[in-house]
Coordinates of C-alpha atoms (C1' of nucleotides) in Angstrom, one line a residue:
Chain F
X1 CA 41.5 12.3 10.5
X2 CA 40.1 13.9 13.4
X3 CA 37.3 16.1 12.3
X4 CA 36.7 18.2 15.2
X5 CA 33.5 19.3 13.4
X6 CA 30.5 19.7 15.6
X7 CA 27.9 21.3 13.5
X8 CA 24.7 19.5 13.9
X9 CA 23.5 17.7 17.0
X10 CA 25.1 18.8 20.3
X11 CA 27.6 16.2 21.0
X12 CA 27.3 12.7 19.8
X13 CA 30.0 10.4 19.1
X14 CA 31.7 10.2 15.9
X15 CA 30.1 6.8 15.2
X16 CA 26.6 8.6 15.9
X17 CA 27.3 11.4 13.6
X18 CA 28.5 9.2 10.8
X19 CA 25.4 7.1 11.0
X20 CA 23.3 10.2 10.8
X21 CA 25.2 11.3 7.7
X22 CA 24.6 8.0 6.1
X23 CA 20.9 7.9 6.8
X24 CA 20.5 11.4 5.4
X25 CA 22.5 10.9 2.4
X26 CA 20.5 7.7 1.5
X27 CA 17.3 9.7 2.2
X28 CA 18.2 12.5 0.0
X29 CA 19.6 10.3 -2.7
X30 CA 16.5 8.2 -2.8
X31 CA 14.2 11.1 -2.9
X32 CA 16.2 12.8 -5.7
X33 CA 16.2 9.6 -7.9
X34 CA 12.6 8.8 -7.1
X35 CA 11.5 12.4 -8.1
X36 CA 13.5 12.4 -11.4
X37 CA 13.4 8.9 -12.7
X38 CA 10.3 7.6 -10.9
X39 CA 9.8 5.3 -7.9
X40 CA 9.6 1.9 -9.8
X41 CA 12.3 2.8 -12.1
X42 CA 14.7 3.4 -9.2
X43 CA 16.4 0.4 -7.7
X44 CA 17.8 0.1 -4.2
X45 CA 21.1 -0.7 -5.7
X46 CA 21.2 2.7 -7.4
X47 CA 20.3 4.4 -4.2
X48 CA 22.9 2.5 -2.4
X49 CA 25.6 3.1 -5.2
X50 CA 24.7 6.8 -5.1
X51 CA 25.9 6.9 -1.6
X52 CA 28.5 4.5 -1.9
X53 CA 27.3 1.8 0.4
X54 CA 26.3 -1.7 -0.1
X55 CA 22.6 -2.5 -0.8
X56 CA 22.6 -4.5 2.6
X57 CA 23.4 -1.3 4.4
X58 CA 20.5 0.6 2.9
X59 CA 18.0 -1.9 4.3
X60 CA 19.9 -1.6 7.7
X61 CA 18.7 2.1 7.6
X62 CA 15.3 1.9 6.0
X63 CA 12.8 -1.0 6.1
X64 CA 12.5 -0.7 2.4
X65 CA 11.9 1.5 -0.6
X66 CA 8.5 2.6 0.6
X67 CA 9.9 3.8 4.0
X68 CA 12.3 6.1 2.4
X69 CA 9.9 7.6 0.2
X70 CA 7.5 8.3 3.0
X71 CA 10.0 9.3 5.6
X72 CA 9.5 13.1 5.3
X73 CA 5.8 12.6 5.4
X74 CA 6.4 10.9 8.7
X75 CA 8.3 14.1 10.0
X76 CA 5.4 16.2 8.8
X77 CA 2.7 13.9 10.3
X78 CA 4.6 13.8 13.7
X79 CA 4.6 17.5 13.5
X80 CA 0.9 17.8 12.9
X81 CA 0.3 15.3 15.8
X82 CA 2.3 17.6 18.3
X83 CA 0.3 20.6 17.1
X84 CA -2.9 18.7 17.8
X85 CA -1.6 18.0 21.2
X86 CA -0.7 21.4 22.0
X87 CA -4.0 23.1 21.2
X88 CA -5.7 24.9 24.2
X89 CA -8.0 22.6 26.0
X90 CA -11.2 24.7 25.4
X91 CA -11.1 24.6 21.8
X92 CA -13.9 22.5 20.1
X93 CA -12.6 19.2 18.5
X94 CA -13.0 20.3 14.9
X95 CA -11.5 23.6 15.6
X96 CA -8.3 22.0 17.0
X97 CA -7.9 19.9 14.0
X98 CA -8.6 22.8 11.7
X99 CA -6.2 25.3 13.5
X100 CA -3.5 22.4 13.8
X101 CA -3.4 21.8 10.0
X102 CA -3.5 25.4 9.1
X103 CA -0.6 26.2 11.5
X104 CA 1.1 23.1 10.4
X105 CA 1.6 24.3 6.9
X106 CA 3.6 27.0 8.3
X107 CA 5.7 25.1 10.9
X108 CA 6.3 21.9 9.2
X109 CA 8.6 23.6 7.0
X110 CA 11.1 23.9 9.6
X111 CA 10.8 20.6 10.8
X112 CA 11.4 19.0 7.5
X113 CA 14.0 21.4 6.3
X114 CA 16.3 19.9 9.1
X115 CA 16.6 16.8 7.2
X116 CA 15.8 17.5 3.5
X117 CA 15.2 20.6 1.3
X118 CA 11.6 21.6 1.7
X119 CA 11.2 21.6 -2.2
X120 CA 12.3 18.0 -2.2
X121 CA 9.8 17.0 0.3
X122 CA 7.1 18.8 -1.7
X123 CA 8.1 16.9 -4.8
X124 CA 8.0 13.7 -2.8
X125 CA 4.5 14.4 -1.9
X126 CA 3.5 14.7 -5.5
X127 CA 5.4 11.6 -6.2
X128 CA 3.3 9.7 -3.5
X129 CA 0.1 11.0 -4.8
X130 CA 1.0 9.8 -8.4
X131 CA 2.5 6.4 -7.5
X132 CA 0.0 3.7 -6.7
X133 CA 2.2 1.6 -4.5
X134 CA 3.2 4.7 -2.5
X135 CA -0.2 6.1 -2.2
X136 CA -1.5 2.9 -0.8
X137 CA 1.3 2.8 1.8
X138 CA 0.6 6.5 2.6
X139 CA -3.1 5.9 3.0
X140 CA -2.5 3.0 5.4
X141 CA -0.2 5.1 7.5
X142 CA -2.7 7.9 7.5
X143 CA -5.4 5.8 8.9
X144 CA -2.9 4.7 11.7
X145 CA -2.4 8.4 12.3
X146 CA -6.1 9.1 12.4
X147 CA -6.6 6.5 15.1
X148 CA -3.9 8.2 17.2
X149 CA -5.5 11.6 16.9
X150 CA -8.8 10.1 17.6
X151 CA -7.4 9.2 21.0
X152 CA -5.9 12.3 21.5
X153 CA -9.2 14.1 20.9
X154 CA -11.1 11.8 23.1
X155 CA -8.7 12.4 25.9
X156 CA -9.0 16.2 25.5
X157 CA -12.7 15.6 26.0
X158 CA -12.5 13.1 28.7
X159 CA -14.1 10.3 26.5
X160 CA -13.6 6.7 25.9
X161 CA -12.8 6.2 22.1
X162 CA -14.3 2.8 22.3
X163 CA -17.5 4.0 24.1
X164 CA -18.3 7.2 22.2
X165 CA -18.0 7.2 18.4
X166 CA -17.8 11.0 17.9
X167 CA -13.9 11.3 18.3
X168 CA -13.3 8.7 15.5
X169 CA -16.1 10.1 13.4
X170 CA -14.9 13.6 13.7
X171 CA -11.4 12.7 12.9
X172 CA -12.4 10.5 9.9
X173 CA -14.6 13.4 8.4
X174 CA -11.7 15.7 8.9
X175 CA -9.3 13.2 7.5
X176 CA -11.4 12.6 4.6
X177 CA -11.5 16.3 3.7
X178 CA -7.7 16.3 3.9
X179 CA -7.2 13.7 1.5
X180 CA -9.3 15.5 -1.2
X181 CA -7.3 18.7 -0.7
X182 CA -4.2 16.9 -0.9
X183 CA -4.9 15.3 -4.0
X184 CA -6.4 18.2 -5.6
X185 CA -3.5 20.2 -4.6
X186 CA -0.9 17.8 -6.1
X187 CA -2.9 17.5 -9.3
X188 CA -3.3 21.1 -9.8
X189 CA -0.8 23.7 -10.9
X190 CA -0.1 25.8 -8.0
X191 CA 2.1 23.7 -5.6
X192 CA 2.6 26.6 -3.0
X193 CA 1.8 26.8 0.6
X194 CA -0.8 29.4 0.2
X195 CA -2.5 27.4 -2.4
X196 CA -2.9 24.3 -0.1
X197 CA -4.0 26.6 2.7
X198 CA -6.8 28.1 0.7
X199 CA -7.9 24.7 -0.6
X200 CA -8.0 23.3 3.0
X201 CA -10.1 26.1 4.3
X202 CA -12.4 26.1 1.3
X203 CA -13.1 22.5 1.6
X204 CA -13.6 22.4 5.4
X205 CA -16.1 25.1 5.0
X206 CA -18.0 22.8 2.7
X207 CA -18.5 20.0 5.2
X208 CA -21.6 21.5 6.7
X209 CA -23.3 22.4 3.3
X210 CA -22.3 18.9 1.9
X211 CA -24.3 17.3 4.7
X212 CA -27.2 19.3 4.2
X213 CA -30.5 17.5 3.2
X214 CA -31.1 19.5 0.1
X215 CA -28.4 20.6 -2.0
X216 CA -30.4 22.5 -4.7
X217 CA -31.3 25.6 -3.0
X218 CA -29.5 28.4 -4.5
Chain Y
X1 CA -15.0 -11.3 -33.8
X2 CA -17.9 -11.8 -31.7
X3 CA -18.8 -9.9 -28.5
X4 CA -19.8 -12.7 -26.2
X5 CA -21.5 -12.2 -23.1
X6 CA -19.0 -13.8 -20.7
X7 CA -19.1 -13.7 -17.0
X8 CA -22.5 -15.1 -16.5
X9 CA -24.2 -18.0 -17.6
X10 CA -25.0 -18.1 -21.5
X11 CA -23.2 -21.0 -22.9
X12 CA -19.8 -19.9 -23.9
X13 CA -17.3 -21.9 -25.8
X14 CA -15.4 -24.9 -24.0
X15 CA -12.3 -22.8 -23.9
X16 CA -14.1 -20.0 -22.2
X17 CA -15.7 -22.2 -19.6
X18 CA -12.4 -23.7 -19.0
X19 CA -10.8 -20.3 -18.2
X20 CA -13.7 -19.5 -16.0
X21 CA -13.2 -22.7 -14.0
X22 CA -9.4 -22.0 -13.6
X23 CA -10.0 -18.6 -12.6
X24 CA -12.3 -19.5 -9.8
X25 CA -10.2 -22.4 -8.7
X26 CA -7.2 -20.2 -8.4
X27 CA -9.3 -17.6 -6.4
X28 CA -10.8 -20.0 -4.1
X29 CA -7.6 -21.9 -3.5
X30 CA -5.8 -18.4 -2.8
X31 CA -8.3 -17.3 -0.4
X32 CA -8.5 -20.6 1.3
X33 CA -4.7 -20.7 1.8
X34 CA -4.4 -16.8 2.7
X35 CA -7.1 -17.4 5.4
X36 CA -5.8 -20.4 6.9
X37 CA -1.9 -19.9 7.0
X38 CA -1.7 -16.2 6.4
X39 CA -1.1 -13.9 3.4
X40 CA 2.6 -13.4 3.6
X41 CA 3.2 -17.0 4.5
X42 CA 1.5 -18.2 1.3
X43 CA 3.5 -18.2 -1.8
X44 CA 2.2 -18.0 -5.3
X45 CA 3.7 -21.4 -6.1
X46 CA 1.5 -22.9 -3.6
X47 CA -1.6 -21.4 -4.9
X48 CA -0.6 -22.6 -8.4
X49 CA 0.3 -26.0 -7.2
X50 CA -3.0 -26.4 -5.4
X51 CA -4.7 -25.7 -8.6
X52 CA -2.2 -27.7 -10.7
X53 CA -1.2 -25.0 -13.1
X54 CA 2.3 -23.2 -13.5
X55 CA 3.1 -20.1 -11.5
X56 CA 3.1 -18.3 -14.8
X57 CA -0.5 -19.1 -15.4
X58 CA -1.4 -17.7 -12.2
X59 CA 0.0 -14.5 -13.1
X60 CA -1.9 -14.6 -16.4
X61 CA -5.3 -14.6 -14.4
X62 CA -4.3 -12.1 -11.7
X63 CA -1.9 -9.2 -11.6
X64 CA -0.3 -10.6 -8.3
X65 CA -1.2 -11.9 -4.9
X66 CA -3.1 -8.6 -3.9
X67 CA -5.4 -8.8 -6.8
X68 CA -6.5 -12.3 -5.8
X69 CA -7.0 -11.3 -2.1
X70 CA -9.0 -8.1 -3.0
X71 CA -11.1 -9.8 -5.8
X72 CA -14.3 -10.4 -3.9
X73 CA -14.1 -7.0 -2.4
X74 CA -14.1 -5.6 -6.0
X75 CA -17.4 -7.6 -6.5
X76 CA -18.9 -6.2 -3.5
X77 CA -17.6 -2.6 -4.4
X78 CA -19.2 -3.0 -7.8
X79 CA -22.4 -4.0 -6.3
X80 CA -22.5 -1.0 -4.0
X81 CA -21.7 1.4 -6.8
X82 CA -24.5 -0.1 -8.8
X83 CA -26.8 0.3 -5.7
X84 CA -25.9 4.0 -5.6
X85 CA -26.7 4.3 -9.3
X86 CA -30.1 2.9 -8.9
X87 CA -31.4 5.1 -6.1
X88 CA -34.4 7.3 -6.8
X89 CA -33.4 10.7 -8.1
X90 CA -35.3 12.7 -5.5
X91 CA -33.3 11.2 -2.7
X92 CA -30.7 13.4 -0.9
X93 CA -27.0 12.5 -1.4
X94 CA -26.3 11.3 2.1
X95 CA -29.6 9.3 2.0
X96 CA -28.7 7.7 -1.2
X97 CA -25.3 6.4 0.2
X98 CA -27.0 5.4 3.5
X99 CA -29.6 3.3 1.8
X100 CA -27.2 1.8 -0.8
X101 CA -24.9 0.4 1.8
X102 CA -27.5 -0.9 4.0
X103 CA -29.3 -2.4 1.2
X104 CA -25.9 -3.7 0.0
X105 CA -25.2 -5.6 3.1
X106 CA -28.0 -7.9 1.9
X107 CA -27.7 -8.1 -1.9
X108 CA -23.9 -8.5 -1.8
X109 CA -24.2 -11.8 -0.6
X110 CA -25.8 -13.1 -3.7
X111 CA -23.3 -11.3 -6.1
X112 CA -20.5 -12.7 -4.1
X113 CA -21.8 -16.2 -3.7
X114 CA -21.8 -16.7 -7.3
X115 CA -17.9 -16.8 -7.4
X116 CA -17.0 -17.8 -3.9
X117 CA -18.8 -18.9 -0.6
X118 CA -20.0 -15.9 1.2
X119 CA -18.3 -17.1 4.3
X120 CA -14.8 -17.2 2.6
X121 CA -15.5 -13.7 1.5
X122 CA -16.2 -12.6 5.1
X123 CA -12.9 -14.2 6.1
X124 CA -11.1 -12.5 3.3
X125 CA -12.2 -9.2 4.6
X126 CA -10.9 -9.7 8.1
X127 CA -7.7 -10.9 6.5
X128 CA -7.5 -7.7 4.7
X129 CA -8.1 -5.6 7.9
X130 CA -5.3 -7.5 9.6
X131 CA -2.8 -7.6 6.9
X132 CA -0.9 -4.2 6.3
X133 CA 0.1 -4.8 2.8
X134 CA -3.6 -5.8 1.9
X135 CA -5.1 -2.9 4.0
X136 CA -3.0 -0.5 2.0
X137 CA -4.0 -1.8 -1.2
X138 CA -7.5 -1.8 -0.1
X139 CA -7.5 1.8 1.0
X140 CA -6.1 2.9 -2.2
X141 CA -8.9 1.2 -4.1
X142 CA -11.5 2.4 -1.8
X143 CA -10.1 6.1 -2.7
X144 CA -10.6 5.3 -6.4
X145 CA -14.2 4.1 -5.7
X146 CA -14.9 7.1 -3.5
X147 CA -14.0 9.3 -6.7
X148 CA -16.2 7.4 -8.9
X149 CA -19.2 7.6 -6.5
X150 CA -18.5 11.4 -6.1
X151 CA -19.0 11.7 -9.9
X152 CA -22.1 9.6 -9.8
X153 CA -23.5 12.0 -6.9
X154 CA -22.5 15.0 -8.8
X155 CA -24.3 14.0 -11.8
X156 CA -27.5 13.2 -9.9
X157 CA -27.5 16.7 -8.6
X158 CA -26.4 18.2 -11.9
X159 CA -23.1 19.5 -10.6
X160 CA -19.6 19.5 -11.6
X161 CA -17.3 17.6 -9.4
X162 CA -14.5 20.0 -10.1
X163 CA -16.6 23.0 -9.5
X164 CA -18.5 22.0 -6.5
X165 CA -16.7 20.5 -3.4
X166 CA -19.8 19.2 -2.0
X167 CA -20.1 15.9 -3.9
X168 CA -16.3 14.8 -2.9
X169 CA -16.7 16.0 0.7
X170 CA -20.0 14.0 1.3
X171 CA -18.6 11.0 -0.2
X172 CA -15.4 11.5 1.9
X173 CA -17.2 11.8 5.0
X174 CA -19.4 8.8 4.3
X175 CA -16.3 6.8 3.3
X176 CA -14.5 7.8 6.3
X177 CA -17.5 6.5 8.6
X178 CA -17.5 3.2 6.6
X179 CA -13.8 2.8 7.2
X180 CA -14.3 3.0 10.9
X181 CA -17.3 0.6 11.1
X182 CA -15.4 -1.9 8.8
X183 CA -12.6 -1.8 10.9
X184 CA -14.4 -2.2 14.2
X185 CA -16.5 -4.9 12.9
X186 CA -13.6 -7.0 11.8
X187 CA -11.9 -6.4 15.2
X188 CA -14.9 -7.2 17.1
X189 CA -16.4 -10.6 18.1
X190 CA -19.8 -10.5 16.2
X191 CA -19.0 -11.0 12.4
X192 CA -22.6 -11.3 11.4
X193 CA -24.4 -9.1 8.9
X194 CA -26.9 -7.8 11.3
X195 CA -23.7 -6.6 13.3
X196 CA -22.3 -4.6 10.6
X197 CA -25.7 -3.0 9.8
X198 CA -26.1 -1.8 13.3
X199 CA -22.7 -0.5 13.6
X200 CA -23.0 1.4 10.2
X201 CA -26.5 3.0 11.3
X202 CA -25.1 4.0 14.7
X203 CA -22.1 5.6 13.5
X204 CA -23.8 7.3 10.6
X205 CA -26.1 8.9 13.1
X206 CA -23.1 10.2 15.0
X207 CA -21.8 12.4 12.1
X208 CA -24.1 15.3 13.1
X209 CA -23.2 15.0 16.7
X210 CA -19.5 14.7 16.0
X211 CA -19.4 17.8 14.0
X212 CA -21.2 20.0 16.8
X213 CA -19.3 22.8 18.4
X214 CA -19.6 21.4 22.0
X215 CA -19.6 17.9 22.8
X216 CA -20.0 18.3 26.7
X217 CA -23.7 19.0 26.8
X218 CA -25.3 15.8 28.1
Chain V
dA1 C1' -9.1 -32.6 -41.7
dG2 C1' -6.1 -28.9 -41.2
dG3 C1' -4.8 -24.3 -40.4
dC4 C1' -5.2 -20.5 -36.9
dT5 C1' -4.4 -18.8 -32.5
dA6 C1' -5.5 -18.6 -27.5
dG7 C1' -3.6 -20.5 -23.6
dT8 C1' 0.0 -22.9 -21.2
dG9 C1' 4.4 -24.7 -19.2
dA10 C1' 9.3 -24.3 -19.0
dC11 C1' 13.0 -21.5 -18.6
dA12 C1' 15.7 -17.4 -17.6
dG13 C1' 16.2 -13.2 -15.4
dC14 C1' 15.2 -8.7 -12.7
dC15 C1' 14.5 -6.9 -8.4
dA16 C1' 13.1 -6.3 -3.3
dC17 C1' 14.3 -8.2 0.8
dT18 C1' 16.7 -11.4 4.5
dG19 C1' 20.0 -14.4 7.1
dA20 C1' 24.6 -15.8 8.0
dC21 C1' 29.3 -14.7 8.4
dA22 C1' 33.5 -12.3 8.5
dG23 C1' 36.0 -8.0 8.4
dT24 C1' 36.6 -3.1 9.8
dT25 C1' 36.3 0.7 12.9
dG26 C1' 34.8 3.8 16.6
dA27 C1' 34.4 3.7 21.8
dC28 C1' 36.6 3.0 26.1
dA29 C1' 39.4 1.2 29.8
dA30 C1' 44.0 -0.1 31.1
Chain U
dT1 C1' 49.3 4.0 23.2
dT2 C1' 47.3 0.0 23.0
dG3 C1' 44.2 -3.9 23.3
dT4 C1' 39.5 -5.4 23.7
dC5 C1' 34.7 -5.1 22.8
dA6 C1' 30.9 -3.9 20.4
dA7 C1' 28.6 -1.7 16.6
dC8 C1' 28.7 -1.2 11.5
dT9 C1' 29.5 -2.7 7.3
dG10 C1' 30.3 -5.7 3.1
dT11 C1' 30.0 -10.1 0.8
dC12 C1' 27.5 -14.0 -0.4
dA13 C1' 23.8 -16.9 -0.8
dG14 C1' 19.1 -17.6 -1.0
dT15 C1' 13.6 -16.8 -1.1
dG16 C1' 9.7 -15.0 -3.3
dG17 C1' 7.1 -11.7 -6.3
dC18 C1' 6.8 -10.8 -11.0
dT19 C1' 8.0 -10.3 -16.3
dG20 C1' 9.6 -11.7 -21.1
dT21 C1' 10.2 -15.3 -24.4
dC22 C1' 9.5 -19.2 -26.9
dA23 C1' 7.9 -23.7 -28.0
dC24 C1' 3.9 -26.5 -27.8
dT25 C1' -0.8 -28.0 -26.9
dA26 C1' -5.5 -27.7 -27.6
dG27 C1' -10.1 -25.5 -28.8
dC28 C1' -12.1 -23.1 -32.8
dC29 C1' -13.3 -22.2 -37.5
dT30 C1' -13.8 -23.2 -42.5

DNA sequence: AGGCTAGTGACAGCCACTGACAGTTGACAA
DNA sequence: TTGTCAACTGTCAGTGGCTGTCACTAGCCT
């Protein structure tokens, strides 16, 4: 009964490791069920049963169905936020954001993979985009993330978010473009990383032109 | 079969008028309860009881609690969409959006007032901004609205939304700014129409500066 | 007046989620 | 090793949003 296994985290007690395993099992089972039979058609009981714990236990690990479904997104978002923080101080705000995402598309994989197969995370994203309830929750979280990023940007530039509108505006513009590309990517046929990278750069390059006075000059 | 013009004035049958009255009573009761005791702390049964109908009937008029709470927002959004459509064809895209909102802040009042006191609508908006579940639903609907507006803009300019990124980008940028101002307005102290107008113009004027390469040149 | 049917209430049931309580099991000291 | 404590968990009961069904009432139409 004494599994001297160490494997994952350095040295946590058996209890801790057990919890970790349960959490991951629930997460994986949930995403698997959601992406195969659909979010609404999957009940919490099913998820709990798949992991062989009580429904009550599920709710001790996750606040609700939504939270599980958006969990890996949270990992990716945290990764992105870090990437923004680690950008060199002399870079211009928009450049920071641009590079943080593009770099993110590569490194996020590792961060996610430690919890769930990357492919499952991708499927989960498409699920979110195509499930109204999840998209709503996702957008709300994105709004919160934008506020945080705006504060980071403001700090970089030595500004007060409440006094100078530019940080929030810049982030909002950027976030808006990201929403578009995310949606198009999930709706499109090519769900590869390079595909989203190209879409992102292409659309970011259109911000200037889109704000131009006259569009009909070609 | 007759296609009666419902919604507005023309004498409809008694049955029709009765329905209209029930719907409005439910809407008003719901908003009143939501804004006084909070969204989550208000049950559908309470709303139904306040209007003296069964809970089942409530669900025949509204898809759920969310829908009632966001109803007047829907009216305002429809009004805004119309305003965009009615802008003179020579106006530049961003100018169209800018003028449509600013004009909207004045005319939306009338459209809303025909269903619910304007003041109640305002309170409802603040409720939405401060209630996570409602904010989520609101943001999702906003995303849908943005897509529609992008199509309208594209058509104005004789473009294909899927071929040219600019319509969606322009609308996303604009929508992003509107989100900021909406939030700040609801969080602020002055909940008047002029206040939101000023905020809107001030922030829209910051889009250019926010996208500039260097911010520290003052 | 009488048939037709939209609209309603009453009832049953599903599912997400929560509080309460008791049983089980790692952690840790004796 | 053993006993105590605290963390986890399962069970049970209950609330609230939401849906299907069905019988019944009340406008509508001829």
